Amino acid sequence: MRKIVIVGNSTAAEILYGYLKQDPRYKVVSFCADAEFITSTQLHGLEVLPLEELSKKVPPGQATIL
């Protein structure tokens, strides 16, 4: 199962999440966005990370960034 981090927290990111959560090949582990655009720390029960902190929370190579 491939771990996914979705860049964005807008409608487009939510649509992508909807498709990926139905596919057993993928597991969305979080969302990320520029800190100035984060209005909530969670989206669909997953953490919304500031893009600037992504590499601290999700080390390189552990997830695919979409």
mmCIF file of C-alpha atoms in Angstrom:
data_model
loop_
_atom_site.group_PDB
_atom_site.id
_atom_site.type_symbol
_atom_site.label_atom_id
_atom_site.label_comp_id
_atom_site.label_asym_id
_atom_site.label_seq_id
_atom_site.Cartn_x
_atom_site.Cartn_y
_atom_site.Cartn_z
ATOM 1 C CA MET A 1 0.000 0.000 0.000
ATOM 2 C CA ARG A 2 1.467 3.351 -1.062
ATOM 3 C CA LYS A 3 1.255 6.180 1.486
ATOM 4 C CA ILE A 4 0.084 9.517 0.057
ATOM 5 C CA VAL A 5 0.297 13.127 1.235
ATOM 6 C CA ILE A 6 -2.085 15.404 -0.644
ATOM 7 C CA VAL A 7 -0.820 18.929 -1.244
ATOM 8 C CA GLY A 8 -3.688 21.317 -0.698
ATOM 9 C CA ASN A 9 -6.761 21.610 1.474
ATOM 10 C CA SER A 10 -9.259 22.926 -1.065
ATOM 11 C CA THR A 11 -12.087 21.291 -2.969
ATOM 12 C CA ALA A 12 -9.672 19.756 -5.491
ATOM 13 C CA ALA A 13 -7.711 18.101 -2.657
ATOM 14 C CA GLU A 14 -10.942 16.748 -1.189
ATOM 15 C CA ILE A 15 -11.996 15.288 -4.550
ATOM 16 C CA LEU A 16 -8.598 13.596 -4.935
ATOM 17 C CA TYR A 17 -8.931 12.243 -1.386
ATOM 18 C CA GLY A 18 -12.345 10.814 -2.273
ATOM 19 C CA TYR A 19 -10.902 8.850 -5.170
ATOM 20 C CA LEU A 20 -7.794 7.653 -3.341
ATOM 21 C CA LYS A 21 -9.594 6.449 -0.209
ATOM 22 C CA GLN A 22 -11.619 4.044 -2.364
ATOM 23 C CA ASP A 23 -8.520 2.472 -3.933
ATOM 24 C CA PRO A 24 -6.887 -0.153 -1.694
ATOM 25 C CA ARG A 25 -3.485 0.497 -3.295
ATOM 26 C CA TYR A 26 -3.260 3.879 -1.548
ATOM 27 C CA LYS A 27 -3.492 5.222 1.976
ATOM 28 C CA VAL A 28 -3.740 8.981 2.410
ATOM 29 C CA VAL A 29 -1.768 9.831 5.550
ATOM 30 C CA SER A 30 -2.163 13.622 5.609
ATOM 31 C CA PHE A 31 -2.801 16.838 3.747
ATOM 32 C CA CYS A 32 -0.373 19.753 3.582
ATOM 33 C CA ALA A 33 -0.588 23.390 2.542
ATOM 34 C CA ASP A 34 1.243 26.662 3.003
ATOM 35 C CA ALA A 35 0.748 27.723 6.610
ATOM 36 C CA GLU A 36 -1.093 30.883 5.600
ATOM 37 C CA PHE A 37 -3.835 28.802 3.936
ATOM 38 C CA ILE A 38 -4.457 26.368 6.803
ATOM 39 C CA THR A 39 -7.731 27.187 8.531
ATOM 40 C CA SER A 40 -8.151 23.841 10.309
ATOM 41 C CA THR A 41 -5.602 21.350 11.595
ATOM 42 C CA GLN A 42 -7.651 18.384 10.328
ATOM 43 C CA LEU A 43 -9.446 17.462 7.137
ATOM 44 C CA HIS A 44 -11.420 14.202 6.856
ATOM 45 C CA GLY A 45 -9.856 13.143 10.158
ATOM 46 C CA LEU A 46 -6.303 13.543 8.837
ATOM 47 C CA GLU A 47 -3.737 16.103 9.933
ATOM 48 C CA VAL A 48 -3.205 19.169 7.747
ATOM 49 C CA LEU A 49 0.508 19.930 7.937
ATOM 50 C CA PRO A 50 2.190 23.206 7.081
ATOM 51 C CA LEU A 51 4.207 22.593 3.916
ATOM 52 C CA GLU A 52 7.249 24.054 5.654
ATOM 53 C CA GLU A 53 7.121 21.260 8.285
ATOM 54 C CA LEU A 54 6.260 18.350 6.006
ATOM 55 C CA SER A 55 9.740 16.811 5.904
ATOM 56 C CA LYS A 56 9.848 16.754 9.731
ATOM 57 C CA LYS A 57 6.531 14.889 10.035
ATOM 58 C CA VAL A 58 6.801 12.704 6.923
ATOM 59 C CA PRO A 59 10.452 11.929 6.164
ATOM 60 C CA PRO A 60 11.469 11.859 2.486
ATOM 61 C CA GLY A 61 10.813 8.497 0.878
ATOM 62 C CA GLN A 62 8.042 7.479 3.278
ATOM 63 C CA ALA A 63 5.157 8.847 1.223
ATOM 64 C CA THR A 64 4.309 10.044 -2.245
ATOM 65 C CA ILE A 65 3.403 13.717 -2.492
ATOM 66 C CA LEU A 66 0.468 14.491 -4.797
#
